[in-house]
mmCIF file with all atom_site columns, C-alpha atoms and ligand atoms in Angstrom:
data_model
loop_
_atom_site.group_PDB
_atom_site.id
_atom_site.type_symbol
_atom_site.label_atom_id
_atom_site.label_alt_id
_atom_site.label_comp_id
_atom_site.label_asym_id
_atom_site.label_entity_id
_atom_site.label_seq_id
_atom_site.pdbx_PDB_ins_code
_atom_site.Cartn_x
_atom_site.Cartn_y
_atom_site.Cartn_z
_atom_site.occupancy
_atom_site.B_iso_or_equiv
_atom_site.pdbx_formal_charge
_atom_site.auth_seq_id
_atom_site.auth_comp_id
_atom_site.auth_asym_id
_atom_site.auth_atom_id
_atom_site.pdbx_PDB_model_num
ATOM   1   C CA  . MET A 1 1   ? 74.000 113.114 83.961  1.00 0.00 ? 1   MET A CA  1
ATOM   2   C CA  . GLN A 1 2   ? 75.360 116.611 83.400  1.00 0.00 ? 2   GLN A CA  1
ATOM   3   C CA  . ALA A 1 3   ? 76.063 117.570 87.039  1.00 0.00 ? 3   ALA A CA  1
ATOM   4   C CA  . LEU A 1 4   ? 78.182 114.446 87.475  1.00 0.00 ? 4   LEU A CA  1
ATOM   5   C CA  . LYS A 1 5   ? 80.112 114.971 84.225  1.00 0.00 ? 5   LYS A CA  1
ATOM   6   C CA  . LYS A 1 6   ? 80.829 118.566 85.229  1.00 0.00 ? 6   LYS A CA  1
ATOM   7   C CA  . ARG A 1 7   ? 82.269 117.442 88.579  1.00 0.00 ? 7   ARG A CA  1
ATOM   8   C CA  . ILE A 1 8   ? 84.402 114.788 86.874  1.00 0.00 ? 8   ILE A CA  1
ATOM   9   C CA  . LEU A 1 9   ? 85.799 117.387 84.458  1.00 0.00 ? 9   LEU A CA  1
ATOM   10  C CA  . GLU A 1 10  ? 86.446 119.940 87.200  1.00 0.00 ? 10  GLU A CA  1
ATOM   11  C CA  . GLU A 1 11  ? 87.774 117.678 89.941  1.00 0.00 ? 11  GLU A CA  1
ATOM   12  C CA  . GLY A 1 12  ? 88.764 114.339 88.402  1.00 0.00 ? 12  GLY A CA  1
ATOM   13  C CA  . ARG A 1 13  ? 92.443 113.454 88.196  1.00 0.00 ? 13  ARG A CA  1
ATOM   14  C CA  . VAL A 1 14  ? 93.737 110.746 85.899  1.00 0.00 ? 14  VAL A CA  1
ATOM   15  C CA  . SER A 1 15  ? 96.657 108.812 87.267  1.00 0.00 ? 15  SER A CA  1
ATOM   16  C CA  . GLY A 1 16  ? 99.247 107.272 84.986  1.00 0.00 ? 16  GLY A CA  1
ATOM   17  C CA  . ASP A 1 17  ? 97.941 103.745 85.528  1.00 0.00 ? 17  ASP A CA  1
ATOM   18  C CA  . GLY A 1 18  ? 94.488 104.390 84.036  1.00 0.00 ? 18  GLY A CA  1
ATOM   19  C CA  . ILE A 1 19  ? 92.729 105.197 87.299  1.00 0.00 ? 19  ILE A CA  1
ATOM   20  C CA  . LEU A 1 20  ? 90.376 108.152 87.578  1.00 0.00 ? 20  LEU A CA  1
ATOM   21  C CA  . LYS A 1 21  ? 90.559 109.700 91.029  1.00 0.00 ? 21  LYS A CA  1
ATOM   22  C CA  . VAL A 1 22  ? 87.374 111.379 92.178  1.00 0.00 ? 22  VAL A CA  1
ATOM   23  C CA  . ASP A 1 23  ? 88.315 111.583 95.832  1.00 0.00 ? 23  ASP A CA  1
ATOM   24  C CA  . SER A 1 24  ? 86.765 115.037 96.319  1.00 0.00 ? 24  SER A CA  1
ATOM   25  C CA  . PHE A 1 25  ? 83.155 113.868 95.876  1.00 0.00 ? 25  PHE A CA  1
ATOM   26  C CA  . LEU A 1 26  ? 82.931 110.065 95.695  1.00 0.00 ? 26  LEU A CA  1
ATOM   27  C CA  . ASN A 1 27  ? 85.916 108.000 96.822  1.00 0.00 ? 27  ASN A CA  1
ATOM   28  C CA  . HIS A 1 28  ? 87.271 109.752 99.909  1.00 0.00 ? 28  HIS A CA  1
ATOM   29  C CA  . GLN A 1 29  ? 85.259 112.883 100.647 1.00 0.00 ? 29  GLN A CA  1
ATOM   30  C CA  . ILE A 1 30  ? 81.592 112.342 99.693  1.00 0.00 ? 30  ILE A CA  1
ATOM   31  C CA  . ASP A 1 31  ? 79.234 115.066 98.474  1.00 0.00 ? 31  ASP A CA  1
ATOM   32  C CA  . PRO A 1 32  ? 75.724 114.274 99.773  1.00 0.00 ? 32  PRO A CA  1
ATOM   33  C CA  . ALA A 1 33  ? 73.997 116.756 97.422  1.00 0.00 ? 33  ALA A CA  1
ATOM   34  C CA  . LEU A 1 34  ? 75.536 115.072 94.381  1.00 0.00 ? 34  LEU A CA  1
ATOM   35  C CA  . MET A 1 35  ? 74.770 111.627 95.853  1.00 0.00 ? 35  MET A CA  1
ATOM   36  C CA  . GLU A 1 36  ? 71.161 112.704 96.198  1.00 0.00 ? 36  GLU A CA  1
ATOM   37  C CA  . GLU A 1 37  ? 71.013 113.630 92.502  1.00 0.00 ? 37  GLU A CA  1
ATOM   38  C CA  . ILE A 1 38  ? 72.694 110.335 91.614  1.00 0.00 ? 38  ILE A CA  1
ATOM   39  C CA  . GLY A 1 39  ? 70.169 108.402 93.693  1.00 0.00 ? 39  GLY A CA  1
ATOM   40  C CA  . ALA A 1 40  ? 67.270 110.237 92.025  1.00 0.00 ? 40  ALA A CA  1
ATOM   41  C CA  . GLU A 1 41  ? 68.653 109.467 88.548  1.00 0.00 ? 41  GLU A CA  1
ATOM   42  C CA  . PHE A 1 42  ? 68.893 105.742 89.353  1.00 0.00 ? 42  PHE A CA  1
ATOM   43  C CA  . GLY A 1 43  ? 65.343 106.029 90.690  1.00 0.00 ? 43  GLY A CA  1
ATOM   44  C CA  . ARG A 1 44  ? 64.196 107.364 87.295  1.00 0.00 ? 44  ARG A CA  1
ATOM   45  C CA  . ARG A 1 45  ? 66.165 104.853 85.245  1.00 0.00 ? 45  ARG A CA  1
ATOM   46  C CA  . PHE A 1 46  ? 64.888 101.816 87.111  1.00 0.00 ? 46  PHE A CA  1
ATOM   47  C CA  . ALA A 1 47  ? 61.387 103.187 87.781  1.00 0.00 ? 47  ALA A CA  1
ATOM   48  C CA  . GLY A 1 48  ? 58.678 100.552 87.509  1.00 0.00 ? 48  GLY A CA  1
ATOM   49  C CA  . GLU A 1 49  ? 61.045 97.669  88.329  1.00 0.00 ? 49  GLU A CA  1
ATOM   50  C CA  . ARG A 1 50  ? 60.361 95.498  91.333  1.00 0.00 ? 50  ARG A CA  1
ATOM   51  C CA  . ILE A 1 51  ? 63.415 95.957  93.553  1.00 0.00 ? 51  ILE A CA  1
ATOM   52  C CA  . THR A 1 52  ? 63.671 94.545  97.077  1.00 0.00 ? 52  THR A CA  1
ATOM   53  C CA  . ARG A 1 53  ? 67.378 95.064  97.754  1.00 0.00 ? 53  ARG A CA  1
ATOM   54  C CA  . ILE A 1 54  ? 70.322 97.019  96.431  1.00 0.00 ? 54  ILE A CA  1
ATOM   55  C CA  . LEU A 1 55  ? 73.578 95.104  96.441  1.00 0.00 ? 55  LEU A CA  1
ATOM   56  C CA  . THR A 1 56  ? 76.984 96.746  96.303  1.00 0.00 ? 56  THR A CA  1
ATOM   57  C CA  . VAL A 1 57  ? 80.517 96.019  97.462  1.00 0.00 ? 57  VAL A CA  1
ATOM   58  C CA  . GLU A 1 58  ? 82.403 97.854  100.183 1.00 0.00 ? 58  GLU A CA  1
ATOM   59  C CA  . THR A 1 59  ? 83.564 100.622 100.340 1.00 0.00 ? 59  THR A CA  1
ATOM   60  C CA  . SER A 1 60  ? 82.957 103.125 97.572  1.00 0.00 ? 60  SER A CA  1
ATOM   61  C CA  . GLY A 1 61  ? 79.701 101.640 96.284  1.00 0.00 ? 61  GLY A CA  1
ATOM   62  C CA  . ILE A 1 62  ? 77.946 102.194 99.597  1.00 0.00 ? 62  ILE A CA  1
ATOM   63  C CA  . ALA A 1 63  ? 77.266 105.946 99.342  1.00 0.00 ? 63  ALA A CA  1
ATOM   64  C CA  . PRO A 1 64  ? 75.549 105.962 95.930  1.00 0.00 ? 64  PRO A CA  1
ATOM   65  C CA  . ALA A 1 65  ? 73.787 102.683 96.799  1.00 0.00 ? 65  ALA A CA  1
ATOM   66  C CA  . LEU A 1 66  ? 72.325 104.239 99.926  1.00 0.00 ? 66  LEU A CA  1
ATOM   67  C CA  . PHE A 1 67  ? 70.908 107.235 98.074  1.00 0.00 ? 67  PHE A CA  1
ATOM   68  C CA  . ALA A 1 68  ? 69.457 105.011 95.352  1.00 0.00 ? 68  ALA A CA  1
ATOM   69  C CA  . ALA A 1 69  ? 67.956 102.786 98.041  1.00 0.00 ? 69  ALA A CA  1
ATOM   70  C CA  . ARG A 1 70  ? 66.054 105.770 99.443  1.00 0.00 ? 70  ARG A CA  1
ATOM   71  C CA  . GLN A 1 71  ? 64.290 106.068 96.085  1.00 0.00 ? 71  GLN A CA  1
ATOM   72  C CA  . PHE A 1 72  ? 63.129 102.466 96.143  1.00 0.00 ? 72  PHE A CA  1
ATOM   73  C CA  . ARG A 1 73  ? 62.631 102.354 99.942  1.00 0.00 ? 73  ARG A CA  1
ATOM   74  C CA  . VAL A 1 74  ? 64.671 99.180  100.253 1.00 0.00 ? 74  VAL A CA  1
ATOM   75  C CA  . PRO A 1 75  ? 67.765 98.178  102.249 1.00 0.00 ? 75  PRO A CA  1
ATOM   76  C CA  . VAL A 1 76  ? 71.325 98.244  100.963 1.00 0.00 ? 76  VAL A CA  1
ATOM   77  C CA  . VAL A 1 77  ? 73.391 95.104  101.364 1.00 0.00 ? 77  VAL A CA  1
ATOM   78  C CA  . PHE A 1 78  ? 77.114 95.472  100.833 1.00 0.00 ? 78  PHE A CA  1
ATOM   79  C CA  . ALA A 1 79  ? 79.322 92.515  100.068 1.00 0.00 ? 79  ALA A CA  1
ATOM   80  C CA  . LYS A 1 80  ? 82.265 92.384  102.442 1.00 0.00 ? 80  LYS A CA  1
ATOM   81  C CA  . LYS A 1 81  ? 85.770 91.832  101.204 1.00 0.00 ? 81  LYS A CA  1
ATOM   82  C CA  . ALA A 1 82  ? 87.105 88.881  103.143 1.00 0.00 ? 82  ALA A CA  1
ATOM   83  C CA  . GLY A 1 83  ? 90.541 87.431  103.520 1.00 0.00 ? 83  GLY A CA  1
ATOM   84  C CA  . ALA A 1 84  ? 90.858 83.752  102.620 1.00 0.00 ? 84  ALA A CA  1
ATOM   85  C CA  . ARG A 1 85  ? 90.955 83.001  106.344 1.00 0.00 ? 85  ARG A CA  1
ATOM   86  C CA  . ASN A 1 86  ? 87.791 84.576  107.637 1.00 0.00 ? 86  ASN A CA  1
ATOM   87  C CA  . GLN A 1 87  ? 85.289 82.978  105.285 1.00 0.00 ? 87  GLN A CA  1
ATOM   88  C CA  . ASP A 1 88  ? 81.893 82.211  106.738 1.00 0.00 ? 88  ASP A CA  1
ATOM   89  C CA  . ALA A 1 89  ? 79.898 79.049  106.040 1.00 0.00 ? 89  ALA A CA  1
ATOM   90  C CA  . HIS A 1 90  ? 76.645 81.008  106.162 1.00 0.00 ? 90  HIS A CA  1
ATOM   91  C CA  . CYS A 1 91  ? 77.632 83.283  103.311 1.00 0.00 ? 91  CYS A CA  1
ATOM   92  C CA  . TYR A 1 92  ? 77.440 83.372  99.541  1.00 0.00 ? 92  TYR A CA  1
ATOM   93  C CA  . GLN A 1 93  ? 80.949 83.933  98.224  1.00 0.00 ? 93  GLN A CA  1
ATOM   94  C CA  . ALA A 1 94  ? 82.565 84.949  94.963  1.00 0.00 ? 94  ALA A CA  1
ATOM   95  C CA  . GLY A 1 95  ? 86.131 85.624  93.880  1.00 0.00 ? 95  GLY A CA  1
ATOM   96  C CA  . VAL A 1 96  ? 86.916 89.044  92.420  1.00 0.00 ? 96  VAL A CA  1
ATOM   97  C CA  . HIS A 1 97  ? 90.042 90.472  90.877  1.00 0.00 ? 97  HIS A CA  1
ATOM   98  C CA  . SER A 1 98  ? 90.523 94.085  91.918  1.00 0.00 ? 98  SER A CA  1
ATOM   99  C CA  . PHE A 1 99  ? 91.427 96.384  89.055  1.00 0.00 ? 99  PHE A CA  1
ATOM   100 C CA  . THR A 1 100 ? 92.718 99.199  91.255  1.00 0.00 ? 100 THR A CA  1
ATOM   101 C CA  . ARG A 1 101 ? 94.734 97.032  93.669  1.00 0.00 ? 101 ARG A CA  1
ATOM   102 C CA  . ASP A 1 102 ? 95.672 94.305  91.177  1.00 0.00 ? 102 ASP A CA  1
ATOM   103 C CA  . LYS A 1 103 ? 94.900 91.502  93.598  1.00 0.00 ? 103 LYS A CA  1
ATOM   104 C CA  . ASP A 1 104 ? 92.302 88.788  94.146  1.00 0.00 ? 104 ASP A CA  1
ATOM   105 C CA  . TYR A 1 105 ? 89.909 88.783  97.032  1.00 0.00 ? 105 TYR A CA  1
ATOM   106 C CA  . ILE A 1 106 ? 86.710 87.102  98.112  1.00 0.00 ? 106 ILE A CA  1
ATOM   107 C CA  . ILE A 1 107 ? 83.448 88.961  98.564  1.00 0.00 ? 107 ILE A CA  1
ATOM   108 C CA  . GLN A 1 108 ? 80.788 87.557  100.818 1.00 0.00 ? 108 GLN A CA  1
ATOM   109 C CA  . VAL A 1 109 ? 77.160 88.221  101.709 1.00 0.00 ? 109 VAL A CA  1
ATOM   110 C CA  . SER A 1 110 ? 75.297 86.565  104.558 1.00 0.00 ? 110 SER A CA  1
ATOM   111 C CA  . HIS A 1 111 ? 72.432 84.209  103.692 1.00 0.00 ? 111 HIS A CA  1
ATOM   112 C CA  . ARG A 1 112 ? 70.429 86.305  106.127 1.00 0.00 ? 112 ARG A CA  1
ATOM   113 C CA  . TYR A 1 113 ? 70.283 89.377  103.858 1.00 0.00 ? 113 TYR A CA  1
ATOM   114 C CA  . LEU A 1 114 ? 69.662 87.866  100.415 1.00 0.00 ? 114 LEU A CA  1
ATOM   115 C CA  . GLY A 1 115 ? 67.373 85.040  99.331  1.00 0.00 ? 115 GLY A CA  1
ATOM   116 C CA  . PRO A 1 116 ? 65.199 83.596  96.565  1.00 0.00 ? 116 PRO A CA  1
ATOM   117 C CA  . ASP A 1 117 ? 62.359 86.099  97.079  1.00 0.00 ? 117 ASP A CA  1
ATOM   118 C CA  . ASP A 1 118 ? 64.604 89.065  96.306  1.00 0.00 ? 118 ASP A CA  1
ATOM   119 C CA  . SER A 1 119 ? 64.794 91.231  93.189  1.00 0.00 ? 119 SER A CA  1
ATOM   120 C CA  . VAL A 1 120 ? 68.201 92.837  93.243  1.00 0.00 ? 120 VAL A CA  1
ATOM   121 C CA  . LEU A 1 121 ? 69.657 95.986  91.718  1.00 0.00 ? 121 LEU A CA  1
ATOM   122 C CA  . LEU A 1 122 ? 73.475 95.985  91.704  1.00 0.00 ? 122 LEU A CA  1
ATOM   123 C CA  . LEU A 1 123 ? 75.182 99.299  92.235  1.00 0.00 ? 123 LEU A CA  1
ATOM   124 C CA  . ASP A 1 124 ? 78.809 100.409 92.089  1.00 0.00 ? 124 ASP A CA  1
ATOM   125 C CA  . ASP A 1 125 ? 80.905 103.532 91.776  1.00 0.00 ? 125 ASP A CA  1
ATOM   126 C CA  . PHE A 1 126 ? 82.982 102.403 88.754  1.00 0.00 ? 126 PHE A CA  1
ATOM   127 C CA  . LEU A 1 127 ? 82.754 99.843  85.989  1.00 0.00 ? 127 LEU A CA  1
ATOM   128 C CA  . ALA A 1 128 ? 86.152 98.987  84.511  1.00 0.00 ? 128 ALA A CA  1
ATOM   129 C CA  . ASN A 1 129 ? 86.802 95.325  83.640  1.00 0.00 ? 129 ASN A CA  1
ATOM   130 C CA  . GLY A 1 130 ? 83.513 94.163  85.128  1.00 0.00 ? 130 GLY A CA  1
ATOM   131 C CA  . GLN A 1 131 ? 84.937 91.795  87.741  1.00 0.00 ? 131 GLN A CA  1
ATOM   132 C CA  . ALA A 1 132 ? 83.143 93.392  90.698  1.00 0.00 ? 132 ALA A CA  1
ATOM   133 C CA  . LEU A 1 133 ? 79.759 93.259  88.900  1.00 0.00 ? 133 LEU A CA  1
ATOM   134 C CA  . ILE A 1 134 ? 80.307 89.684  87.743  1.00 0.00 ? 134 ILE A CA  1
ATOM   135 C CA  . GLY A 1 135 ? 81.131 88.644  91.340  1.00 0.00 ? 135 GLY A CA  1
ATOM   136 C CA  . LEU A 1 136 ? 78.005 90.375  92.628  1.00 0.00 ? 136 LEU A CA  1
ATOM   137 C CA  . ALA A 1 137 ? 75.851 88.783  89.899  1.00 0.00 ? 137 ALA A CA  1
ATOM   138 C CA  . ASP A 1 138 ? 77.281 85.395  90.911  1.00 0.00 ? 138 ASP A CA  1
ATOM   139 C CA  . ILE A 1 139 ? 76.165 86.021  94.503  1.00 0.00 ? 139 ILE A CA  1
ATOM   140 C CA  . VAL A 1 140 ? 72.647 86.958  93.312  1.00 0.00 ? 140 VAL A CA  1
ATOM   141 C CA  . ALA A 1 141 ? 72.529 83.689  91.328  1.00 0.00 ? 141 ALA A CA  1
ATOM   142 C CA  . GLN A 1 142 ? 73.714 81.658  94.346  1.00 0.00 ? 142 GLN A CA  1
ATOM   143 C CA  . ALA A 1 143 ? 70.902 83.227  96.388  1.00 0.00 ? 143 ALA A CA  1
ATOM   144 C CA  . GLY A 1 144 ? 68.342 82.216  93.743  1.00 0.00 ? 144 GLY A CA  1
ATOM   145 C CA  . ALA A 1 145 ? 67.309 85.878  93.567  1.00 0.00 ? 145 ALA A CA  1
ATOM   146 C CA  . ARG A 1 146 ? 66.258 87.803  90.453  1.00 0.00 ? 146 ARG A CA  1
ATOM   147 C CA  . LEU A 1 147 ? 68.774 90.251  88.974  1.00 0.00 ? 147 LEU A CA  1
ATOM   148 C CA  . VAL A 1 148 ? 67.130 93.485  87.820  1.00 0.00 ? 148 VAL A CA  1
ATOM   149 C CA  . GLY A 1 149 ? 70.253 95.146  86.456  1.00 0.00 ? 149 GLY A CA  1
ATOM   150 C CA  . ALA A 1 150 ? 73.208 97.277  87.469  1.00 0.00 ? 150 ALA A CA  1
ATOM   151 C CA  . GLY A 1 151 ? 73.521 100.986 88.155  1.00 0.00 ? 151 GLY A CA  1
ATOM   152 C CA  . ILE A 1 152 ? 77.000 102.449 87.701  1.00 0.00 ? 152 ILE A CA  1
ATOM   153 C CA  . VAL A 1 153 ? 78.100 105.968 88.558  1.00 0.00 ? 153 VAL A CA  1
ATOM   154 C CA  . ILE A 1 154 ? 81.120 106.099 86.217  1.00 0.00 ? 154 ILE A CA  1
ATOM   155 C CA  . GLU A 1 155 ? 81.760 103.584 83.431  1.00 0.00 ? 155 GLU A CA  1
ATOM   156 C CA  . LYS A 1 156 ? 85.149 103.529 81.759  1.00 0.00 ? 156 LYS A CA  1
ATOM   157 C CA  . GLY A 1 157 ? 83.861 102.712 78.300  1.00 0.00 ? 157 GLY A CA  1
ATOM   158 C CA  . PHE A 1 158 ? 87.345 102.046 76.945  1.00 0.00 ? 158 PHE A CA  1
ATOM   159 C CA  . GLN A 1 159 ? 87.691 98.984  79.192  1.00 0.00 ? 159 GLN A CA  1
ATOM   160 C CA  . ASP A 1 160 ? 85.940 95.662  78.564  1.00 0.00 ? 160 ASP A CA  1
ATOM   161 C CA  . GLY A 1 161 ? 83.587 95.437  81.531  1.00 0.00 ? 161 GLY A CA  1
ATOM   162 C CA  . GLY A 1 162 ? 80.552 97.144  80.001  1.00 0.00 ? 162 GLY A CA  1
ATOM   163 C CA  . ARG A 1 163 ? 80.551 94.909  76.938  1.00 0.00 ? 163 ARG A CA  1
ATOM   164 C CA  . LEU A 1 164 ? 81.210 91.778  78.997  1.00 0.00 ? 164 LEU A CA  1
ATOM   165 C CA  . VAL A 1 165 ? 78.415 92.403  81.484  1.00 0.00 ? 165 VAL A CA  1
ATOM   166 C CA  . ARG A 1 166 ? 75.866 93.521  78.851  1.00 0.00 ? 166 ARG A CA  1
ATOM   167 C CA  . ASN A 1 167 ? 76.701 90.415  76.807  1.00 0.00 ? 167 ASN A CA  1
ATOM   168 C CA  . MET A 1 168 ? 75.697 88.370  79.851  1.00 0.00 ? 168 MET A CA  1
ATOM   169 C CA  . GLY A 1 169 ? 72.219 89.877  79.383  1.00 0.00 ? 169 GLY A CA  1
ATOM   170 C CA  . ILE A 1 170 ? 72.529 92.215  82.351  1.00 0.00 ? 170 ILE A CA  1
ATOM   171 C CA  . ARG A 1 171 ? 71.003 95.669  81.925  1.00 0.00 ? 171 ARG A CA  1
ATOM   172 C CA  . VAL A 1 172 ? 73.635 98.274  82.822  1.00 0.00 ? 172 VAL A CA  1
ATOM   173 C CA  . GLU A 1 173 ? 72.759 101.943 83.358  1.00 0.00 ? 173 GLU A CA  1
ATOM   174 C CA  . SER A 1 174 ? 75.788 104.215 83.707  1.00 0.00 ? 174 SER A CA  1
ATOM   175 C CA  . LEU A 1 175 ? 75.406 107.886 84.627  1.00 0.00 ? 175 LEU A CA  1
ATOM   176 C CA  . ALA A 1 176 ? 78.656 108.935 82.939  1.00 0.00 ? 176 ALA A CA  1
ATOM   177 C CA  . VAL A 1 177 ? 80.520 106.892 80.350  1.00 0.00 ? 177 VAL A CA  1
ATOM   178 C CA  . ILE A 1 178 ? 84.119 107.910 79.709  1.00 0.00 ? 178 ILE A CA  1
ATOM   179 C CA  . ARG A 1 179 ? 85.138 107.257 76.139  1.00 0.00 ? 179 ARG A CA  1
ATOM   180 C CA  . ARG A 1 180 ? 88.745 108.301 76.480  1.00 0.00 ? 180 ARG A CA  1
ATOM   181 C CA  . MET A 1 181 ? 90.957 109.801 79.155  1.00 0.00 ? 181 MET A CA  1
ATOM   182 C CA  . THR A 1 182 ? 94.474 111.120 79.456  1.00 0.00 ? 182 THR A CA  1
ATOM   183 C CA  . GLN A 1 183 ? 96.109 113.181 82.186  1.00 0.00 ? 183 GLN A CA  1
ATOM   184 C CA  . ASP A 1 184 ? 95.068 116.333 80.260  1.00 0.00 ? 184 ASP A CA  1
ATOM   185 C CA  . ARG A 1 185 ? 91.638 115.450 78.940  1.00 0.00 ? 185 ARG A CA  1
ATOM   186 C CA  . ILE A 1 186 ? 88.525 113.415 79.753  1.00 0.00 ? 186 ILE A CA  1
ATOM   187 C CA  . GLU A 1 187 ? 85.910 112.732 77.041  1.00 0.00 ? 187 GLU A CA  1
ATOM   188 C CA  . PHE A 1 188 ? 82.455 111.263 77.571  1.00 0.00 ? 188 PHE A CA  1
ATOM   189 C CA  . ASP A 1 189 ? 80.074 109.328 75.372  1.00 0.00 ? 189 ASP A CA  1
ATOM   190 C CA  . PRO A 1 190 ? 77.164 111.592 74.456  1.00 0.00 ? 190 PRO A CA  1
HETATM 191 P P1  . LIG B 2 .   ? 86.040 96.260  87.707  1.00 0.00 ? 1   LIG B P1  1
HETATM 192 O O1  . LIG B 2 .   ? 85.721 95.159  88.670  1.00 0.00 ? 1   LIG B O1  1
HETATM 193 O O2  . LIG B 2 .   ? 84.873 96.650  86.842  1.00 0.00 ? 1   LIG B O2  1
HETATM 194 O O3  . LIG B 2 .   ? 87.303 96.026  86.954  1.00 0.00 ? 1   LIG B O3  1
HETATM 195 O O4  . LIG B 2 .   ? 86.385 97.528  88.597  1.00 0.00 ? 1   LIG B O4  1
HETATM 196 C C1  . LIG B 2 .   ? 85.402 98.116  89.387  1.00 0.00 ? 1   LIG B C1  1
HETATM 197 C C2  . LIG B 2 .   ? 85.903 98.408  90.752  1.00 0.00 ? 1   LIG B C2  1
HETATM 198 O O5  . LIG B 2 .   ? 87.243 98.880  90.727  1.00 0.00 ? 1   LIG B O5  1
HETATM 199 C C3  . LIG B 2 .   ? 85.068 99.503  91.358  1.00 0.00 ? 1   LIG B C3  1
HETATM 200 O O6  . LIG B 2 .   ? 84.385 98.953  92.456  1.00 0.00 ? 1   LIG B O6  1
HETATM 201 C C4  . LIG B 2 .   ? 86.021 100.584 91.773  1.00 0.00 ? 1   LIG B C4  1
HETATM 202 O O7  . LIG B 2 .   ? 86.125 100.607 93.170  1.00 0.00 ? 1   LIG B O7  1
HETATM 203 C C5  . LIG B 2 .   ? 87.364 100.199 91.203  1.00 0.00 ? 1   LIG B C5  1
HETATM 204 N N1  . LIG B 2 .   ? 87.785 101.035 90.055  1.00 0.00 ? 1   LIG B N1  1
HETATM 205 C C6  . LIG B 2 .   ? 87.968 100.621 88.783  1.00 0.00 ? 1   LIG B C6  1
HETATM 206 N N2  . LIG B 2 .   ? 88.433 101.609 88.012  1.00 0.00 ? 1   LIG B N2  1
HETATM 207 C C7  . LIG B 2 .   ? 88.536 102.690 88.812  1.00 0.00 ? 1   LIG B C7  1
HETATM 208 C C8  . LIG B 2 .   ? 88.966 104.035 88.585  1.00 0.00 ? 1   LIG B C8  1
HETATM 209 O O8  . LIG B 2 .   ? 89.369 104.452 87.489  1.00 0.00 ? 1   LIG B O8  1
HETATM 210 N N3  . LIG B 2 .   ? 88.933 104.879 89.654  1.00 0.00 ? 1   LIG B N3  1
HETATM 211 C C9  . LIG B 2 .   ? 88.502 104.467 90.890  1.00 0.00 ? 1   LIG B C9  1
HETATM 212 N N4  . LIG B 2 .   ? 88.488 105.393 91.863  1.00 0.00 ? 1   LIG B N4  1
HETATM 213 N N5  . LIG B 2 .   ? 88.088 103.207 91.138  1.00 0.00 ? 1   LIG B N5  1
HETATM 214 C C10 . LIG B 2 .   ? 88.109 102.316 90.112  1.00 0.00 ? 1   LIG B C10 1
#
């Protein structure tokens, strides 16, 4: 998606620890016009699929998930990050290791908002090592729901997540795939 790649090149900042900061349009300030284009692109890529819910994880997945959900006219469910202490018996739960924070946490989704009749599209802002997507896919499996695939705004193709998740048989559609990045230069897959 050219408009997204252009914004990444113009505004993205690579930090020394392999994190791409896109706080000006996605992760802190959010650009609704770009989110609208992102939502429309996911709408095109997953056109024809039966989707009843979009599932993401708080916080940064919510904005793109919401705009994609408008295309499919379905609700967004976001998994909540819970501390070990406030786990809920009426929730599906999965453990996730956070790449950016380098810590483990539990994500949970209420039984009320996901069930065996659902066809679920996963959505997230970044794909790095794949742990967030694998946790979300685990929750879909616990619910007995059907997994349609995953929509990713920015995939870091030089990390293992994309390969790992695709090898699980999950269809992944990424709008921008970064092949290589340094503090001076960001390169995309064609
Ligand atoms: P994974 O679980 O695939 O290792 O990492 C995905 C999650 O980590 C995303 O939900 C995203 O919030 C965060 N993340 C991973 N890499 C980056 C990055 O380079 N920049 C930002 N802003 N977030 C990232």
